[in-house]
PDB file of C-alpha atoms in Angstrom:
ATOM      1  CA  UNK W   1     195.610-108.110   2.453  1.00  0.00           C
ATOM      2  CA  UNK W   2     198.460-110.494   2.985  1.00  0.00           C
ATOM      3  CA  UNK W   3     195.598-113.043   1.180  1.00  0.00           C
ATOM      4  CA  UNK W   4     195.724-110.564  -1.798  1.00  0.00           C
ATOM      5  CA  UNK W   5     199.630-110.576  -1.843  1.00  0.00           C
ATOM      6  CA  UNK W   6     199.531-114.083  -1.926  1.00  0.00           C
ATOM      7  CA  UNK W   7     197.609-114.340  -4.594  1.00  0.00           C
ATOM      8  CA  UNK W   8     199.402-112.111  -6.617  1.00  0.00           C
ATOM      9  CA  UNK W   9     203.032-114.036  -6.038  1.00  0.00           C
ATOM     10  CA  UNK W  10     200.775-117.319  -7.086  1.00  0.00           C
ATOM     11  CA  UNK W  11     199.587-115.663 -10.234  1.00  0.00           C
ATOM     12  CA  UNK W  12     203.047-114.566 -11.457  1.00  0.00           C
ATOM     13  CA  UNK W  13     204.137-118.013 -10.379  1.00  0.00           C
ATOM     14  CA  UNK W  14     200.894-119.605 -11.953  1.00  0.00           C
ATOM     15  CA  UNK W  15     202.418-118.037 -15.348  1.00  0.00           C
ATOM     16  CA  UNK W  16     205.945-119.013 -14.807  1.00  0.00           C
ATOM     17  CA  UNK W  17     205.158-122.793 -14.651  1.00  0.00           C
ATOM     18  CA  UNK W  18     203.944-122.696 -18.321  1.00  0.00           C
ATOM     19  CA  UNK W  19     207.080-120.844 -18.961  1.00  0.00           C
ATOM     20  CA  UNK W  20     205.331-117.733 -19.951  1.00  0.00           C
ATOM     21  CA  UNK W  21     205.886-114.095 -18.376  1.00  0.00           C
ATOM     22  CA  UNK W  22     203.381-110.699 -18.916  1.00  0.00           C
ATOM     23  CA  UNK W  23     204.837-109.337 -22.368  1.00  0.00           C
ATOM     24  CA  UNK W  24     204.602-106.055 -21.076  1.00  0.00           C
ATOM     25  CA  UNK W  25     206.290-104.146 -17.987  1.00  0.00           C
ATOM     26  CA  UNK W  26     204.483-104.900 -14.917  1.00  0.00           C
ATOM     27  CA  UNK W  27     204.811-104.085 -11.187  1.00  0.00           C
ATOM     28  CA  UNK W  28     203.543-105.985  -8.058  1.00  0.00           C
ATOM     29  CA  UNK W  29     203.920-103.289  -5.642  1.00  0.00           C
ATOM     30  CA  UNK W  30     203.656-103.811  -1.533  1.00  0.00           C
ATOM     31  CA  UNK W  31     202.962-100.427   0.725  1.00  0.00           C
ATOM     32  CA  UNK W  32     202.086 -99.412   4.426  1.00  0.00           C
ATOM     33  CA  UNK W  33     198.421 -99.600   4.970  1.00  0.00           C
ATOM     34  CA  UNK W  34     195.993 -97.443   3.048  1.00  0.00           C
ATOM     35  CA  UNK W  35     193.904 -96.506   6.033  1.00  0.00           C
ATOM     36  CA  UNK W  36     195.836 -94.278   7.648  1.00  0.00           C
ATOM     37  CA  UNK W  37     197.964 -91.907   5.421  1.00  0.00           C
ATOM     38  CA  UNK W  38     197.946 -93.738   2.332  1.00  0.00           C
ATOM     39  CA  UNK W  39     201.719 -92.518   1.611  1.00  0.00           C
ATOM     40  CA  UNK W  40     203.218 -95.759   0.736  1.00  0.00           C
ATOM     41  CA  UNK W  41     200.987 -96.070  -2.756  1.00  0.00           C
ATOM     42  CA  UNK W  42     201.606 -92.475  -2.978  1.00  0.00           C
ATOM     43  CA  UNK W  43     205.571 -93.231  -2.550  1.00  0.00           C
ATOM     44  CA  UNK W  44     204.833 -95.235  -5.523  1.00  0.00           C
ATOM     45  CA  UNK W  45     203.430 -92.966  -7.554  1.00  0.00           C
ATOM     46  CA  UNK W  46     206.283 -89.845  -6.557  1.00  0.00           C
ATOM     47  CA  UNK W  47     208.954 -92.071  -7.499  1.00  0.00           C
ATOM     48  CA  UNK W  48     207.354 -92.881 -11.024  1.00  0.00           C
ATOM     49  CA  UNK W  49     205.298 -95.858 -11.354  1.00  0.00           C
ATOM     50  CA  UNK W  50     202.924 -94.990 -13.419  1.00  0.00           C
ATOM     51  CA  UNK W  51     200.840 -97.819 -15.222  1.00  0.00           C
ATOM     52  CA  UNK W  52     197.821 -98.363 -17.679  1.00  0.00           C
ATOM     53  CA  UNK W  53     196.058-100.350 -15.054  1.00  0.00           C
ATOM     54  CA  UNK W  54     196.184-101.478 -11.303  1.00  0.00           C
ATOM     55  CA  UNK W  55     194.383-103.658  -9.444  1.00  0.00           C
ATOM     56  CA  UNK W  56     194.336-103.931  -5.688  1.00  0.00           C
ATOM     57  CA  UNK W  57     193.703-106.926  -4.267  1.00  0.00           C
ATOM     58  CA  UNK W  58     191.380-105.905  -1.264  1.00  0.00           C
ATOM     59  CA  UNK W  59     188.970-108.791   0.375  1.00  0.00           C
ATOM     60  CA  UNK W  60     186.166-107.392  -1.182  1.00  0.00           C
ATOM     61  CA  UNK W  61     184.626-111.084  -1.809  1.00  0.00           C
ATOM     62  CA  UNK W  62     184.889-111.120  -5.495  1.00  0.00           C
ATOM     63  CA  UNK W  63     183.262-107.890  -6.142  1.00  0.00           C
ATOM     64  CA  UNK W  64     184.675-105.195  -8.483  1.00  0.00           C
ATOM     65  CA  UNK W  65     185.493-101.903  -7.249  1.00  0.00           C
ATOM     66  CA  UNK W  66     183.214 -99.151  -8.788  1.00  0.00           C
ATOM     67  CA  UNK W  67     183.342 -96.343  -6.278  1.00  0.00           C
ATOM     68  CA  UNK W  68     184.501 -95.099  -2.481  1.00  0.00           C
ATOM     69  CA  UNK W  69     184.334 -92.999  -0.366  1.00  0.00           C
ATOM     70  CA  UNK W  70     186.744 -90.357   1.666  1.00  0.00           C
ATOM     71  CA  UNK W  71     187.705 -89.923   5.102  1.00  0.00           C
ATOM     72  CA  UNK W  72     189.038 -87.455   7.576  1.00  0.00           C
ATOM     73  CA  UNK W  73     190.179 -88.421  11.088  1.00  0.00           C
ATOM     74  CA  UNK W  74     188.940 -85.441  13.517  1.00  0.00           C
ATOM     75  CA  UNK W  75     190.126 -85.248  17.113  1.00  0.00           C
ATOM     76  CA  UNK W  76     188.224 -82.671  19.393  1.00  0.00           C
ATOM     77  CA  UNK W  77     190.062 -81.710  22.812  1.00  0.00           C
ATOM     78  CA  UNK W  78     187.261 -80.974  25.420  1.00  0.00           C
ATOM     79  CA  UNK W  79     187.762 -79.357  28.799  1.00  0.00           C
ATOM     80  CA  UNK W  80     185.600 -78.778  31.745  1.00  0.00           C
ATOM     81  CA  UNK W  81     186.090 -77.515  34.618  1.00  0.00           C
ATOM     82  CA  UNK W  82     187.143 -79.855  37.742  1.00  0.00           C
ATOM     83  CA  UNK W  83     185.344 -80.082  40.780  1.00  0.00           C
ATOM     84  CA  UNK W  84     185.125 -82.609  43.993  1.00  0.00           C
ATOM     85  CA  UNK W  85     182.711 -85.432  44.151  1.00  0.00           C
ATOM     86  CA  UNK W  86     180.892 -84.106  46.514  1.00  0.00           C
ATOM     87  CA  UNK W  87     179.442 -81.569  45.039  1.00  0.00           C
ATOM     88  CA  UNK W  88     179.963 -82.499  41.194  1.00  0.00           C
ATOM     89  CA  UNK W  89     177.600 -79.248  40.232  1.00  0.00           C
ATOM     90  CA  UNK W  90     180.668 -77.107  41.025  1.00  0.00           C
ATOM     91  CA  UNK W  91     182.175 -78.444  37.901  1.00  0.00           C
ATOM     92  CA  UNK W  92     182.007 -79.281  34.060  1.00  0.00           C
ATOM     93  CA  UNK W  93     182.427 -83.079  33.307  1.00  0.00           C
ATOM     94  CA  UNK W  94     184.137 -82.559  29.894  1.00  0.00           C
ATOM     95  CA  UNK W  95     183.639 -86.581  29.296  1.00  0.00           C
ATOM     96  CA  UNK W  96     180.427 -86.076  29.081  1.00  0.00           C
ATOM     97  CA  UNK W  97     180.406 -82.923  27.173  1.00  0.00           C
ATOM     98  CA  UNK W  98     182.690 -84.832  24.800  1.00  0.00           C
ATOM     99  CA  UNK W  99     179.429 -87.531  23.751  1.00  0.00           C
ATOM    100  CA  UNK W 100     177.060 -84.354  23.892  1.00  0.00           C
ATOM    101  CA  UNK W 101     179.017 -82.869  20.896  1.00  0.00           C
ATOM    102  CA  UNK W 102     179.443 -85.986  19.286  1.00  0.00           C
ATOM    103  CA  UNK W 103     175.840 -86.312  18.841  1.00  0.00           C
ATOM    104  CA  UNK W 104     175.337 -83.248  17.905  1.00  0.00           C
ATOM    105  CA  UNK W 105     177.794 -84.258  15.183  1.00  0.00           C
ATOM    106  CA  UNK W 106     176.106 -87.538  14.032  1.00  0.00           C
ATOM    107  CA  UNK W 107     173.468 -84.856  12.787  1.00  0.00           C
ATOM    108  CA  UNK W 108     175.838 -84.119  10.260  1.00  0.00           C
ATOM    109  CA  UNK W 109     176.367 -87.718   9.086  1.00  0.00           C
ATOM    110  CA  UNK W 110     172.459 -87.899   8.927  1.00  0.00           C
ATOM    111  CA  UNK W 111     172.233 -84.949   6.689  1.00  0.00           C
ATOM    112  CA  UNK W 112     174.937 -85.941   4.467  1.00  0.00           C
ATOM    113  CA  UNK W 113     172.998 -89.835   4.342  1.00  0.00           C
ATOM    114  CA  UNK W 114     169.731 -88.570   3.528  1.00  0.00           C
ATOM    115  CA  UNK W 115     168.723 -89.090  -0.028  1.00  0.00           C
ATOM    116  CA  UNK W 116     168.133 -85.731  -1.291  1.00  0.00           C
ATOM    117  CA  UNK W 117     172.111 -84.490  -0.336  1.00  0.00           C
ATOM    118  CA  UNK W 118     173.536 -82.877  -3.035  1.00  0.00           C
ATOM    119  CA  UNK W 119     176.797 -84.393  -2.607  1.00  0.00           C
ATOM    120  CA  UNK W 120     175.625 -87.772  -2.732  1.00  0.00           C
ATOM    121  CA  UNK W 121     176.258 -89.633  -5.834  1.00  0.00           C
ATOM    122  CA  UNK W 122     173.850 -92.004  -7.690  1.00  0.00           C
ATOM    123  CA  UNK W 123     176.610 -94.721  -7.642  1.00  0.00           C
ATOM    124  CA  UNK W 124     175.736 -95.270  -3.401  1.00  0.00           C
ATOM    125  CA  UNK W 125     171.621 -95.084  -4.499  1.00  0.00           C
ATOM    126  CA  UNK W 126     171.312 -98.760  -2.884  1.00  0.00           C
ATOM    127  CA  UNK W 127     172.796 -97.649   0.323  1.00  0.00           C
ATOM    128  CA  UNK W 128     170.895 -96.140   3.258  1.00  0.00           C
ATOM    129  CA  UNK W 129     173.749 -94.925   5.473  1.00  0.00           C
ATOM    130  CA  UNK W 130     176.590 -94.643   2.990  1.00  0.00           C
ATOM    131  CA  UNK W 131     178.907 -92.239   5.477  1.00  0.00           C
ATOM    132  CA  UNK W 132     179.931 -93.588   9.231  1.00  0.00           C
ATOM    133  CA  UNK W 133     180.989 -91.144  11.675  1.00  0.00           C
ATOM    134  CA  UNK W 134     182.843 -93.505  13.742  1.00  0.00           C
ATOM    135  CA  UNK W 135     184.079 -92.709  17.172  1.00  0.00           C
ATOM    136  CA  UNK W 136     186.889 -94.649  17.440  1.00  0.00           C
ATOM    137  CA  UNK W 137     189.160 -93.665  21.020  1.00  0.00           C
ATOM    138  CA  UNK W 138     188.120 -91.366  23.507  1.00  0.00           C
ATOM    139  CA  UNK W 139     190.690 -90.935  26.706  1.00  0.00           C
ATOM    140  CA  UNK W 140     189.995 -88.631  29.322  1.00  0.00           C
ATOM    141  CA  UNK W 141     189.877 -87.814  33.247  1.00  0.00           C
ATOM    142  CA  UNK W 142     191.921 -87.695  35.676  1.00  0.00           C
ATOM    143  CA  UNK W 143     190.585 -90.357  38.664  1.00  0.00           C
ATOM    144  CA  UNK W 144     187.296 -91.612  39.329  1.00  0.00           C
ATOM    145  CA  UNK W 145     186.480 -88.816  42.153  1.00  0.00           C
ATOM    146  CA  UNK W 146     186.926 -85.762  40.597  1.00  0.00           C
ATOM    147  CA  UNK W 147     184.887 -84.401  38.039  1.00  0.00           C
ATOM    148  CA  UNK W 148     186.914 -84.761  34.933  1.00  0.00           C
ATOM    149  CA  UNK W 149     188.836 -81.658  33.326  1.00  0.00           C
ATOM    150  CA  UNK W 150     189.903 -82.810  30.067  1.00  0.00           C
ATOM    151  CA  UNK W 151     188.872 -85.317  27.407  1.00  0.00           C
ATOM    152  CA  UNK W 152     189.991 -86.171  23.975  1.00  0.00           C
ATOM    153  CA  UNK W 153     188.289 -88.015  21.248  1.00  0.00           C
ATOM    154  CA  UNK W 154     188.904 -89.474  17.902  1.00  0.00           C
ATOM    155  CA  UNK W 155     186.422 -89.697  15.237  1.00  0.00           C
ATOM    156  CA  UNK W 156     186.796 -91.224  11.295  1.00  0.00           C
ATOM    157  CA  UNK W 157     184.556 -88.926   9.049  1.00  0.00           C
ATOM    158  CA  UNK W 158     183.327 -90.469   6.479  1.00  0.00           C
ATOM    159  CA  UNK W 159     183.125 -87.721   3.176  1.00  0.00           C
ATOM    160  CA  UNK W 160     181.014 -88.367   0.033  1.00  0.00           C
ATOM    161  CA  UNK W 161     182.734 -88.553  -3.561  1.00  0.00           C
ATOM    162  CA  UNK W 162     183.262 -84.508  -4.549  1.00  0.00           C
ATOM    163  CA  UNK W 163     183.660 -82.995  -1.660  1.00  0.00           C
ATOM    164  CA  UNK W 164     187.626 -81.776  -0.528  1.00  0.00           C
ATOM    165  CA  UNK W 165     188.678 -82.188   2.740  1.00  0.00           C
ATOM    166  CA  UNK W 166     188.557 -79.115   4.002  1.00  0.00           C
ATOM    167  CA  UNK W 167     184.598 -78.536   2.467  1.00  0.00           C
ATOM    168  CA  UNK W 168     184.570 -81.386   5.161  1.00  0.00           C
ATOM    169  CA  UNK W 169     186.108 -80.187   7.758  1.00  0.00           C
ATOM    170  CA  UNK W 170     184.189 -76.738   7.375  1.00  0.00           C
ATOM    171  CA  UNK W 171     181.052 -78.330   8.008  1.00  0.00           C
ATOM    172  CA  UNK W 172     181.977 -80.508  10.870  1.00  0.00           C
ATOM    173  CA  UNK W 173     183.120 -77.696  12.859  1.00  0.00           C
ATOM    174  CA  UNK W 174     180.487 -75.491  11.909  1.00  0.00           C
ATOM    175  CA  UNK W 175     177.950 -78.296  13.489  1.00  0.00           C
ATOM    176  CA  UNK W 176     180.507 -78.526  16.695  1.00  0.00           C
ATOM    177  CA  UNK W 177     179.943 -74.570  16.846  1.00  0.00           C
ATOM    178  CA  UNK W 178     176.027 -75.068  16.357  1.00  0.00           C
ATOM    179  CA  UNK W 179     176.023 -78.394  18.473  1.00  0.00           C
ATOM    180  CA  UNK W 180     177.837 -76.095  21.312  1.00  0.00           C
ATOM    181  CA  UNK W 181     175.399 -73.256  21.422  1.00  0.00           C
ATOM    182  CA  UNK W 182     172.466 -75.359  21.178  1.00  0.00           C
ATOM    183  CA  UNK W 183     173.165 -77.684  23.831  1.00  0.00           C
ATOM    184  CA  UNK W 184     172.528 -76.239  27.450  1.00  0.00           C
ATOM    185  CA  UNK W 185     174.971 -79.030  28.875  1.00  0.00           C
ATOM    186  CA  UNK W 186     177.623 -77.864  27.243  1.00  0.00           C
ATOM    187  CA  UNK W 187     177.147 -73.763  28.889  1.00  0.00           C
ATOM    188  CA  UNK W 188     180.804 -73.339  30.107  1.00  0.00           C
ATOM    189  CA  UNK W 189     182.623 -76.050  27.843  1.00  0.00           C
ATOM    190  CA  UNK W 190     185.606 -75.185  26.149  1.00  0.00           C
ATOM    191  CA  UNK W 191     186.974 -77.553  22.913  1.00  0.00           C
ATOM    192  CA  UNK W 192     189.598 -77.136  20.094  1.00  0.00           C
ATOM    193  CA  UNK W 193     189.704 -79.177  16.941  1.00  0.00           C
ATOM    194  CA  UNK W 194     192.621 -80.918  15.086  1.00  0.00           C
ATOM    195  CA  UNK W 195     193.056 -83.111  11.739  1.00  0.00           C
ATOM    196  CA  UNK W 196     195.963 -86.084  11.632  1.00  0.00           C
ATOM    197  CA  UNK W 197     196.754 -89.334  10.468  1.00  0.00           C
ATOM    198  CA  UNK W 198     194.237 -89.079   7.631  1.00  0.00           C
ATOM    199  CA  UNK W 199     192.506 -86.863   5.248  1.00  0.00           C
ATOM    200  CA  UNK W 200     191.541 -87.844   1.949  1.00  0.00           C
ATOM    201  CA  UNK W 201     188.932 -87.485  -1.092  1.00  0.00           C
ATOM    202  CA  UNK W 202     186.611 -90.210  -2.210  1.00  0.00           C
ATOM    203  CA  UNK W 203     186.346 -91.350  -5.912  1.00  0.00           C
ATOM    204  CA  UNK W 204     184.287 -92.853  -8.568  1.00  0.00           C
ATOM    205  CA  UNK W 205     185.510 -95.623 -11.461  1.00  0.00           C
ATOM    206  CA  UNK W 206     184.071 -95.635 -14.773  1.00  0.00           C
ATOM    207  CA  UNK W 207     183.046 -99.086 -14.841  1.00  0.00           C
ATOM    208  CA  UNK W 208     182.743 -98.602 -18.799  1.00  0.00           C
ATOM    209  CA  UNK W 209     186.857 -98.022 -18.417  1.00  0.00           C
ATOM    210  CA  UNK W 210     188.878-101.451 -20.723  1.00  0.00           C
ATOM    211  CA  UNK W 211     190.583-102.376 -17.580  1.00  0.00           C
ATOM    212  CA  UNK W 212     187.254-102.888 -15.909  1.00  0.00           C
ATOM    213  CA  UNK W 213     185.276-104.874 -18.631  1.00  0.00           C
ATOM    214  CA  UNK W 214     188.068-106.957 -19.147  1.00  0.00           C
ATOM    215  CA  UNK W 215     188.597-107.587 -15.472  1.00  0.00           C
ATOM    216  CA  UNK W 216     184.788-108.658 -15.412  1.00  0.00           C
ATOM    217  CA  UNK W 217     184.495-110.738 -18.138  1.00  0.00           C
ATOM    218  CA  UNK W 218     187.769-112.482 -16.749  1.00  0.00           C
ATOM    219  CA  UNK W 219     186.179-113.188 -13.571  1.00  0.00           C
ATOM    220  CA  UNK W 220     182.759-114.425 -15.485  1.00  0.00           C
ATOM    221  CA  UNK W 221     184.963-116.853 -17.295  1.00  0.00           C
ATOM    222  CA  UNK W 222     186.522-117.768 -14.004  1.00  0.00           C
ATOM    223  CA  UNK W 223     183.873-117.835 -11.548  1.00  0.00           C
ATOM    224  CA  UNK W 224     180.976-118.877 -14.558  1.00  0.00           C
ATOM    225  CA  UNK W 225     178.624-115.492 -13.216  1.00  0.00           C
ATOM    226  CA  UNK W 226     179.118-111.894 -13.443  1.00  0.00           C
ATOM    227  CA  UNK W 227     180.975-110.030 -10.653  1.00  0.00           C
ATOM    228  CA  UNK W 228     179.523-107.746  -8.239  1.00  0.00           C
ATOM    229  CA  UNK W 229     180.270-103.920  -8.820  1.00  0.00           C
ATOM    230  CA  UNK W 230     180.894-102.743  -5.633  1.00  0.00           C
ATOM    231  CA  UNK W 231     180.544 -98.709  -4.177  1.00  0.00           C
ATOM    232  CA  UNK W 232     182.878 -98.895  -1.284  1.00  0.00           C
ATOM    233  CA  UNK W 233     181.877 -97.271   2.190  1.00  0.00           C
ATOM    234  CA  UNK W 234     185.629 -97.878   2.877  1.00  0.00           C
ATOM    235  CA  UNK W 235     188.378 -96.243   1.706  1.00  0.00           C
ATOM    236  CA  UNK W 236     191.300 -98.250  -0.209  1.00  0.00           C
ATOM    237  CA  UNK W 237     194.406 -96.738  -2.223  1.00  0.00           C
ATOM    238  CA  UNK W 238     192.807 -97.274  -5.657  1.00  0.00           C
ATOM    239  CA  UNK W 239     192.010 -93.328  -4.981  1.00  0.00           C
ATOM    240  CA  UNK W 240     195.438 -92.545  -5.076  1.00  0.00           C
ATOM    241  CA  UNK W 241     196.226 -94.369  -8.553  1.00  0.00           C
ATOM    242  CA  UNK W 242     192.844 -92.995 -10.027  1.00  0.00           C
ATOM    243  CA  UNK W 243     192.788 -89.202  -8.249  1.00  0.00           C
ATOM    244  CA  UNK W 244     196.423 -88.329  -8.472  1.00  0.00           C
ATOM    245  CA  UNK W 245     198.451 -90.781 -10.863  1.00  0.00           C
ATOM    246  CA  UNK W 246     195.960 -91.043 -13.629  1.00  0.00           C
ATOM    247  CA  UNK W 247     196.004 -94.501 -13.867  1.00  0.00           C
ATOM    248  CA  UNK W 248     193.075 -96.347 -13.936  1.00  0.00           C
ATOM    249  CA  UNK W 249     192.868 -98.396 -10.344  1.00  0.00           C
ATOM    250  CA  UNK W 250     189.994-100.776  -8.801  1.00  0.00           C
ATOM    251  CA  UNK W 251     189.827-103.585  -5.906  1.00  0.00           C
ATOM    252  CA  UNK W 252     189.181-107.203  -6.517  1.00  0.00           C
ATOM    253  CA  UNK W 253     190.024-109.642  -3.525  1.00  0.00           C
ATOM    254  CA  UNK W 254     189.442-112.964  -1.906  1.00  0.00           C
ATOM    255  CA  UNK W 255     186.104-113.546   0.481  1.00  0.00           C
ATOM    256  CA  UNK W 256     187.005-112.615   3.699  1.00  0.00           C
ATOM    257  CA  UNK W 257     184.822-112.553   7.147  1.00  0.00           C
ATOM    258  CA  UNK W 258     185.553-110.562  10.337  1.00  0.00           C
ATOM    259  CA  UNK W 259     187.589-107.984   9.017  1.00  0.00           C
ATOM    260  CA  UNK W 260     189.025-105.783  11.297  1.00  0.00           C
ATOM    261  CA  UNK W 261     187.692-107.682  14.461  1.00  0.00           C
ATOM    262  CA  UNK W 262     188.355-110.871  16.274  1.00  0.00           C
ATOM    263  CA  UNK W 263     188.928-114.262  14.252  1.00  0.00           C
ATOM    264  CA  UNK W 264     189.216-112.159  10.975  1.00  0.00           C
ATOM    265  CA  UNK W 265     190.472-114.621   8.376  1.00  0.00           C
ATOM    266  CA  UNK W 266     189.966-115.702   4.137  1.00  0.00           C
ATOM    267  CA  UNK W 267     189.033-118.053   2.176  1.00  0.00           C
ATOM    268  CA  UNK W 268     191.499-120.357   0.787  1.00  0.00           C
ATOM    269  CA  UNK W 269     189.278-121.368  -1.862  1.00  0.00           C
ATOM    270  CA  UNK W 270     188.506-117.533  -2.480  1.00  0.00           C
ATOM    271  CA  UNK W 271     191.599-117.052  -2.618  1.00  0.00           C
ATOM    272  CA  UNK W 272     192.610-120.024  -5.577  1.00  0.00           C
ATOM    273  CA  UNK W 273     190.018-118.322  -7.518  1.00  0.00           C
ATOM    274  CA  UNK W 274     191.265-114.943  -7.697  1.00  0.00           C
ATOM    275  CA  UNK W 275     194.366-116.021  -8.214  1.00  0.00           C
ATOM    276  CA  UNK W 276     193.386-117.966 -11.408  1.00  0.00           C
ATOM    277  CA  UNK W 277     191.773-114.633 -12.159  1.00  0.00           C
ATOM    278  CA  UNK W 278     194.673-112.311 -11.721  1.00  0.00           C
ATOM    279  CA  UNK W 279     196.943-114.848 -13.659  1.00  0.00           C
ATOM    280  CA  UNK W 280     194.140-114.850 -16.705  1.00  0.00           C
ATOM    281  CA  UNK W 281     193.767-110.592 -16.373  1.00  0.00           C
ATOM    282  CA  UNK W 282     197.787-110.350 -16.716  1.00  0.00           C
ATOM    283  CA  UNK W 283     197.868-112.807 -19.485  1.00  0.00           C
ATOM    284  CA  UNK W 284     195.037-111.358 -21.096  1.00  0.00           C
ATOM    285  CA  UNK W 285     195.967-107.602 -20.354  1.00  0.00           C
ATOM    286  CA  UNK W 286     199.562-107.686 -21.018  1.00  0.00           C
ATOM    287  CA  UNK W 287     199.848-110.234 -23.304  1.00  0.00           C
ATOM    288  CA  UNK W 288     202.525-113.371 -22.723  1.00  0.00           C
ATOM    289  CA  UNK W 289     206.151-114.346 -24.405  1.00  0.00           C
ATOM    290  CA  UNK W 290     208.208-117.403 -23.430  1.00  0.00           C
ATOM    291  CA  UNK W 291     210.723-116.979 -20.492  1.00  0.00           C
ATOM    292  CA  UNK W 292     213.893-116.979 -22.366  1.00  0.00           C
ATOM    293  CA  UNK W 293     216.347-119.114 -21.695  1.00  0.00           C
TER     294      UNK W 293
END
């Protein structure tokens, strides 16, 4: 993101060298992280910014922004019962328990992936697994020779396009419930479930939308071939602009490689380009006057 930023500052700059500026009001805004709250775009929007267009500058590798989808964060306590070592049998090892209802779980994901899901939307027809269910921390146990009492994990949900949070988090409980009764290694266990840090709704862009023609043809001129259009199976804070705000909001960003893990990094190149693309959208969107003297 810090690529995108860059960018941005380069494109106003870009502008300011041929002593022109955007005729028309325009924002560069900078916010927390989108993937986990999403309050600082939404901070944005409470305190009035509201534009004709926005475009976020996510390292999407050129590719236009046409869809995306939600995500709840579910955490699911587990307890067992504890027991010695030596005679584990006595008790409940609620670690394990904890990966037994998880895969019940990924049952869920599979359902809501499978092709004939009424929730899915045509925009995700080229991808198989559109949704992750992703468990992302487990801690639990007490020491390595007792059975362990108590485990908590962590889990990102991903939620098609249409369907509310809570439609969401219906159904995943209601397949914890299922997974529980179902499962004879799980006779005895115990488990509560709790939403924080993140719930939100996915969204689609009408790619037929001014903004997002002229943003195209912009980056055909730039680039010399037509962009990508890109259904997300991330989540970014164009769904805040576009769900909530009513202005019209996509991703276009630099090439980037790694993101997330070890050695993540951009291209610099990547990122000249979409810089001279920003600069030409602004010009070309808002219009340009001479910086007065």
């Amino acid at each position: 993101m810090k690529a995108g930023i860059a960018a941005y500052v380069i494109a106003f700059e870009a502008l300011r060298r041929l002593g022109l500026q955007p005729a028309a009001p325009l924002w560069m805004q900078s916010v927390v992280e989108e993937e986990c709250t999403g309050n600082g775009a939404l901070a944005c929007l409470q305190r009035g910014y509201v534009a004709d267009a926005a475009i976020i500058p996510e390292p999407f590798d050129h590719s236009i922004m046409v869809a995306q989808v939600g995500v709840l964060w579910v955490t699911v306590q587990v307890y067992g019962r504890p027991a010695h070592v030596l005679d584990v049998k006595q008790g409940i090892n609620a670690i394990e328990a904890a990966f037994a209802l998880y895969r019940g779980l990924t049952s869920l994901r599979d359902e809501w992936n499978a092709p004939g899901c009424k929730h899915r939307h045509p925009v995700y027809a080229n991808h198989e697994t559109p949704l992750t269910f992703n468990l992302g921390k487990i801690n639990g146990g007490e020491w390595a020779s007792s059975v362990p009492t108590k485990c908590e994990m962590q889990i990102r949900c991903g939620i098609h396009p249409g369907m509310s949070g809570a439609e969401a988090a219906a159904a995943v409980e209601a397949r914890l419930r299922q997974t529980a009764l179902s499962d004879p290694s799980l006779a005895g266990v115990q488990y509560s479930v709790s939403y924080g840090g993140f719930r939100n709704e996915g969204c689609v862009i009408d790619q037929e939308q001014p903004m997002m023609q002229l943003l195209a043809d912009t980056h055909t001129d730039v680039i010399g071939k037509p962009p990508v259009w890109m259904a997300s199976t991330a989540t970014t804070d164009a769904r805040v602009f576009n769900l909530y705000g009513a202005t019209p909001a996509t991703c276009y960003g630099p090439e980037a490689t790694h993101i997330h893990g070890i050695d993540e990094s951009v291209s610099l190149e990547s990122t000249r380009l979409v810089t001279h693309v920003l600069a030409l959208f602004m010009a070309r969107w808002c219009g340009v006057e001479k910086i007065r003297p």
